[in-house]
mmCIF file with all atom_site columns, C-alpha atoms in Angstrom:
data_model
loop_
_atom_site.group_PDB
_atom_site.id
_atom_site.type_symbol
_atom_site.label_atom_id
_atom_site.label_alt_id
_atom_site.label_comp_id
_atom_site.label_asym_id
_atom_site.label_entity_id
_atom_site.label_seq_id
_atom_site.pdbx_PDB_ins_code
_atom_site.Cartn_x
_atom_site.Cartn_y
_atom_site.Cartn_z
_atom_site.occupancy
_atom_site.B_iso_or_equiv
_atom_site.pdbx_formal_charge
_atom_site.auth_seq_id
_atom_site.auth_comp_id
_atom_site.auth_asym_id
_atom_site.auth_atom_id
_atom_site.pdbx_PDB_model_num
ATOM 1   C CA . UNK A 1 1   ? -2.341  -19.820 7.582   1.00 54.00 ? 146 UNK A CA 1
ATOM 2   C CA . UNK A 1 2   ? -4.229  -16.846 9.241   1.00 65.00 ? 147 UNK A CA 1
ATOM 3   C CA . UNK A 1 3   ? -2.658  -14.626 11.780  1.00 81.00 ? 148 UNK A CA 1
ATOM 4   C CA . UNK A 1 4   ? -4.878  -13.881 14.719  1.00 82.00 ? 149 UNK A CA 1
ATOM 5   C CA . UNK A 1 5   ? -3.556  -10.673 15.325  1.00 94.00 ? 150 UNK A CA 1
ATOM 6   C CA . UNK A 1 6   ? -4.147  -9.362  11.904  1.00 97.00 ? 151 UNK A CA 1
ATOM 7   C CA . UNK A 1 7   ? -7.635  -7.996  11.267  1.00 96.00 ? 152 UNK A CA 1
ATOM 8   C CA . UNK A 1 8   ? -9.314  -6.897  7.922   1.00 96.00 ? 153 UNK A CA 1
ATOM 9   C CA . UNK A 1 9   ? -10.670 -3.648  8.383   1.00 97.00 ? 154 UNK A CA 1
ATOM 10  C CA . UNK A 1 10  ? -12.924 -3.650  5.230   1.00 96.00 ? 155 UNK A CA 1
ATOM 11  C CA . UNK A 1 11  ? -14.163 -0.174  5.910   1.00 97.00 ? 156 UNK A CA 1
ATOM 12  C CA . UNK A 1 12  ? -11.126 1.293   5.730   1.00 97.00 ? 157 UNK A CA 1
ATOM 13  C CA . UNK A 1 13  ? -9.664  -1.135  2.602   1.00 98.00 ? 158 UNK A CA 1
ATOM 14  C CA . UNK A 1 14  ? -6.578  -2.735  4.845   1.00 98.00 ? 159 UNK A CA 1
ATOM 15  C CA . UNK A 1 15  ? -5.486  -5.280  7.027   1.00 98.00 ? 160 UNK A CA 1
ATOM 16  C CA . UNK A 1 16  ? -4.147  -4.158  10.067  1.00 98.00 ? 161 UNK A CA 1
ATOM 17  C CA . UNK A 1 17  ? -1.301  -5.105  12.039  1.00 97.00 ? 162 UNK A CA 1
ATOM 18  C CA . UNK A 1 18  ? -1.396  -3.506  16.111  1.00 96.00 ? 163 UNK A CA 1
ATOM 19  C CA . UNK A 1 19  ? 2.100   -3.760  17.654  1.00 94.00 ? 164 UNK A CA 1
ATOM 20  C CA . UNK A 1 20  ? 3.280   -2.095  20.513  1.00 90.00 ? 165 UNK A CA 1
ATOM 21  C CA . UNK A 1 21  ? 0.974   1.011   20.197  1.00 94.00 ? 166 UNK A CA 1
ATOM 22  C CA . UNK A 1 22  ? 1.509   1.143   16.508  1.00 96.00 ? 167 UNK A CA 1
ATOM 23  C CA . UNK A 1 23  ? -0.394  -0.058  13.524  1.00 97.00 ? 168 UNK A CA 1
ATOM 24  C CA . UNK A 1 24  ? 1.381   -1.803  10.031  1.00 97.00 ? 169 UNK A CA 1
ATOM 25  C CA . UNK A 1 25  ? -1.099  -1.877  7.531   1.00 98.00 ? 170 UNK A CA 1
ATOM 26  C CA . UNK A 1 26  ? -1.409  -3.085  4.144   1.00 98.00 ? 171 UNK A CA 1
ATOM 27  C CA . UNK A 1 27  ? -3.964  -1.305  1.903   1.00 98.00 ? 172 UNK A CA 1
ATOM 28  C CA . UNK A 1 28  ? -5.832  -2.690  -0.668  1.00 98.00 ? 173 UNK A CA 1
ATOM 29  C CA . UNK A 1 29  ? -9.107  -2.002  -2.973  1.00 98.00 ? 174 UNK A CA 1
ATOM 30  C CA . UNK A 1 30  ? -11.082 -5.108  -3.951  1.00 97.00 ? 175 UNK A CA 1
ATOM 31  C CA . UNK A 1 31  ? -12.882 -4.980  -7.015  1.00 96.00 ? 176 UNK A CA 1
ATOM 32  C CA . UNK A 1 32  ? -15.077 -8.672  -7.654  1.00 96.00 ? 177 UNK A CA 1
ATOM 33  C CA . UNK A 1 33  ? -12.532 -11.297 -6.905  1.00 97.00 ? 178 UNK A CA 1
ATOM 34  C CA . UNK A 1 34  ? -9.249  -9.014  -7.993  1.00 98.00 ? 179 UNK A CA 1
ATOM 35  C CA . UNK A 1 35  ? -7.589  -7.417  -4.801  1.00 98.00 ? 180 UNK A CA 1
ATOM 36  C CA . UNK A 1 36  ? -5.049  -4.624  -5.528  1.00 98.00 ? 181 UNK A CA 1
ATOM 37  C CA . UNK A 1 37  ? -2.570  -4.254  -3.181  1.00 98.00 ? 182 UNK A CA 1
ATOM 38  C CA . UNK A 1 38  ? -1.066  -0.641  -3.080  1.00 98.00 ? 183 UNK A CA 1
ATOM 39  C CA . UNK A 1 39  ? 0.445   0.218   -0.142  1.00 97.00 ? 184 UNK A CA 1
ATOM 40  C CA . UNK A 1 40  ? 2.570   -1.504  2.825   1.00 97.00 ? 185 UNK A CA 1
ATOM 41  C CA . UNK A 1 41  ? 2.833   0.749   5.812   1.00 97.00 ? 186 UNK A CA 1
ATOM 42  C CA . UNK A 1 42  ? 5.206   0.044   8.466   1.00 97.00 ? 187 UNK A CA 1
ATOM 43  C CA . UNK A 1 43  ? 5.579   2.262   11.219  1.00 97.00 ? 188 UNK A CA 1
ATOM 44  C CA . UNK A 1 44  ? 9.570   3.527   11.407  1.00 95.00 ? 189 UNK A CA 1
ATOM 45  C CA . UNK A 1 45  ? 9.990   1.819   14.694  1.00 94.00 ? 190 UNK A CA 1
ATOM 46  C CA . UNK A 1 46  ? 8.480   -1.468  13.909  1.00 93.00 ? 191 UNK A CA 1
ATOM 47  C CA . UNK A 1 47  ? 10.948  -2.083  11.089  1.00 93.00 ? 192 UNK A CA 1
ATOM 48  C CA . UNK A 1 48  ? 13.482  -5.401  10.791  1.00 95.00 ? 193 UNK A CA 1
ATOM 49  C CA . UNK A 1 49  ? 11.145  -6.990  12.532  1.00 95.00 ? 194 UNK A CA 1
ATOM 50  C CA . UNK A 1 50  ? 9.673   -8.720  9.552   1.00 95.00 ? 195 UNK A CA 1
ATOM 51  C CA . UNK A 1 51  ? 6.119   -7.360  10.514  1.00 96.00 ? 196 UNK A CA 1
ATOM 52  C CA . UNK A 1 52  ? 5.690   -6.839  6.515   1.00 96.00 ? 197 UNK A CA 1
ATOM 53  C CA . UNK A 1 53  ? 6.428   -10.225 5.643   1.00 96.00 ? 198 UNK A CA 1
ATOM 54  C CA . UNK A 1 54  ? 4.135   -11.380 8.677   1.00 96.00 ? 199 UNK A CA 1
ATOM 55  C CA . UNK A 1 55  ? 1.299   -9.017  6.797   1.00 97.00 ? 200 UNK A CA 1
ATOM 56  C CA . UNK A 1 56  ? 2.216   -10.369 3.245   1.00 97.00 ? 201 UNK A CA 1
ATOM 57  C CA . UNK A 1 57  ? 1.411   -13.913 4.552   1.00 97.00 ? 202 UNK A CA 1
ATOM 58  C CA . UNK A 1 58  ? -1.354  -13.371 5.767   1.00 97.00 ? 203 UNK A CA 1
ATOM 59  C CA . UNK A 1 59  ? -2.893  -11.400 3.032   1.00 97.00 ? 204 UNK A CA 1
ATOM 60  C CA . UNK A 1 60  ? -1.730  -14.201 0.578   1.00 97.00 ? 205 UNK A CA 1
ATOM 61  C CA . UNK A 1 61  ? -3.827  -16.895 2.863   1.00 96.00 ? 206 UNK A CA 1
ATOM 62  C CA . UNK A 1 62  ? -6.774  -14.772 3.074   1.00 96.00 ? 207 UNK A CA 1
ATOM 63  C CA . UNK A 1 63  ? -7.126  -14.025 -0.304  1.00 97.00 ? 208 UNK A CA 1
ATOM 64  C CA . UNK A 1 64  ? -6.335  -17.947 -1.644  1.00 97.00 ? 209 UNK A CA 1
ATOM 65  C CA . UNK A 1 65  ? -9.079  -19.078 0.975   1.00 97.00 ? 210 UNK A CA 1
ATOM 66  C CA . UNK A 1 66  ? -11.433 -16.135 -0.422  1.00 97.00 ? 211 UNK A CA 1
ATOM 67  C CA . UNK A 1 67  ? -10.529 -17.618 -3.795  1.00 97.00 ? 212 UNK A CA 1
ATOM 68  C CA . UNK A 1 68  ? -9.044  -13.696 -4.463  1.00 98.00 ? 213 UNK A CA 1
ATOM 69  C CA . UNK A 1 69  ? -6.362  -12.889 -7.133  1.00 98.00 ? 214 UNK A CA 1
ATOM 70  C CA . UNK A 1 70  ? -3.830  -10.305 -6.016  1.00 98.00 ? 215 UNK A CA 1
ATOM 71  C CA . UNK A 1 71  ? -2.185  -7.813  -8.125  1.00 98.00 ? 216 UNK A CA 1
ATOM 72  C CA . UNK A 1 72  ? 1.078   -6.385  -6.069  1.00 97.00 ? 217 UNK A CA 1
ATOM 73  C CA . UNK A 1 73  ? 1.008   -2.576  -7.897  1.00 97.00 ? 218 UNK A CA 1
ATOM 74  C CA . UNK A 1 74  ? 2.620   -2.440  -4.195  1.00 96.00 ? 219 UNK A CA 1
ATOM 75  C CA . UNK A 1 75  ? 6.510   -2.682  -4.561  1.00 96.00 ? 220 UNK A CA 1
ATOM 76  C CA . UNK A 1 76  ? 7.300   -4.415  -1.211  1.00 96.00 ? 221 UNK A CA 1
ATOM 77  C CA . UNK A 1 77  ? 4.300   -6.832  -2.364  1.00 96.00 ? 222 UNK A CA 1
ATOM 78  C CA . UNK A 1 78  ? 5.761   -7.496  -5.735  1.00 97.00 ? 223 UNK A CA 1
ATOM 79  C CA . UNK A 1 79  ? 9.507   -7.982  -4.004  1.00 97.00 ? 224 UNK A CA 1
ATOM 80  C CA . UNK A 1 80  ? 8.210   -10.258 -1.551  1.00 97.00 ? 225 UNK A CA 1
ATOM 81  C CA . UNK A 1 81  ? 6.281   -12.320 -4.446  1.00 97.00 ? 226 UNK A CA 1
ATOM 82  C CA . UNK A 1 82  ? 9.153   -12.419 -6.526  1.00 97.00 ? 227 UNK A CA 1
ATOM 83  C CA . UNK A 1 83  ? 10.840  -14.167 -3.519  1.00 97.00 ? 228 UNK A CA 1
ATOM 84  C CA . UNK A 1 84  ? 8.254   -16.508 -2.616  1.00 97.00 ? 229 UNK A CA 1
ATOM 85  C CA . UNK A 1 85  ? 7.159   -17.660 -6.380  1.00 96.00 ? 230 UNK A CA 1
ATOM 86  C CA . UNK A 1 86  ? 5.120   -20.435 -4.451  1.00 97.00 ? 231 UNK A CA 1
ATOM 87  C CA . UNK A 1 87  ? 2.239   -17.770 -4.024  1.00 97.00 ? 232 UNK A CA 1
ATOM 88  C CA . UNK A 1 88  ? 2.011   -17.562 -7.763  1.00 97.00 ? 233 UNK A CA 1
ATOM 89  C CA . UNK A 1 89  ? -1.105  -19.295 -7.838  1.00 97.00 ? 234 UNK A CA 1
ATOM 90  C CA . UNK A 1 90  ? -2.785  -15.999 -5.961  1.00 97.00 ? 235 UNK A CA 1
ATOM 91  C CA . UNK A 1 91  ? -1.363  -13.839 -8.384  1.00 98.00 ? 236 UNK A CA 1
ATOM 92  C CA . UNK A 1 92  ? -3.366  -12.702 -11.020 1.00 97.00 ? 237 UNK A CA 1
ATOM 93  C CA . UNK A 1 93  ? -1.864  -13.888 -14.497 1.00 97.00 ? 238 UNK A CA 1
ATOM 94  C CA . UNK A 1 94  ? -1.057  -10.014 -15.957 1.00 95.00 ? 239 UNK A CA 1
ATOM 95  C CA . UNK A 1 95  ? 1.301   -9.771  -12.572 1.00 96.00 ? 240 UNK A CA 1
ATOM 96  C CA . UNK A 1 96  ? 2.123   -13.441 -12.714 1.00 96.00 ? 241 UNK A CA 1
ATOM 97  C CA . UNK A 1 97  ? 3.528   -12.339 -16.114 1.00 95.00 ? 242 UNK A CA 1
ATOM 98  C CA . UNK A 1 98  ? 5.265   -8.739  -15.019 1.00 94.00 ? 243 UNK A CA 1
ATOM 99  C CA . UNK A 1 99  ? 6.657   -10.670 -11.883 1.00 95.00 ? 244 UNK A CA 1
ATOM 100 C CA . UNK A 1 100 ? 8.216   -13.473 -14.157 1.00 95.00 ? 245 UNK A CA 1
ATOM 101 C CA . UNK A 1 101 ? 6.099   -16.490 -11.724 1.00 93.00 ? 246 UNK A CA 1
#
């Protein structure tokens, strides 16, 4: 499921995330159909409000309907995976395998 308010910003290798006069983003490179997720940015104020979970969903349900397999070197990524072992489909196998999905 997509989230309107998150946009792609391929130029700039994230999705981004505009709340209140901030940005969350989560960056990624994207090499043939593997996207590396290395960084989730949340600005100080914008935390516990589950903005990086929001992000995380909607970078899962891109990349499954881009036919994309992620690999979380991000630690909140690879947390939040662990938690949701549903999304182990998206996963590429090495993580799938690190993560214990």
């Amino acid at each position: 499921m997509a989230d309107a308010d998150i946009r792609d910003n391929a130029e700039e290798h994230r999705y981004e995330l505009p709340v209140g006069g901030k940005v969350a983003v989560v960056v990624y490179n994207l090499s043939g159909q593997n996207l590396m997720i290395t960084e989730t940015l949340v600005p100080e104020a914008l935390e516990g409000q589950g903005i990086a979970s929001r992000l995380a969903k909607h970078v899962i349900a891109d990349a499954r309907a881009r036919d994309l397999l992620i690999l979380p070197v991000c630690p909140f990524f690879s947390a939040y995976l662990q938690k949701h072992p549903e999304h182990a489909d998206v996963v590429h196998p090495t993580y799938r395998g690190i993560l214990g999905l």
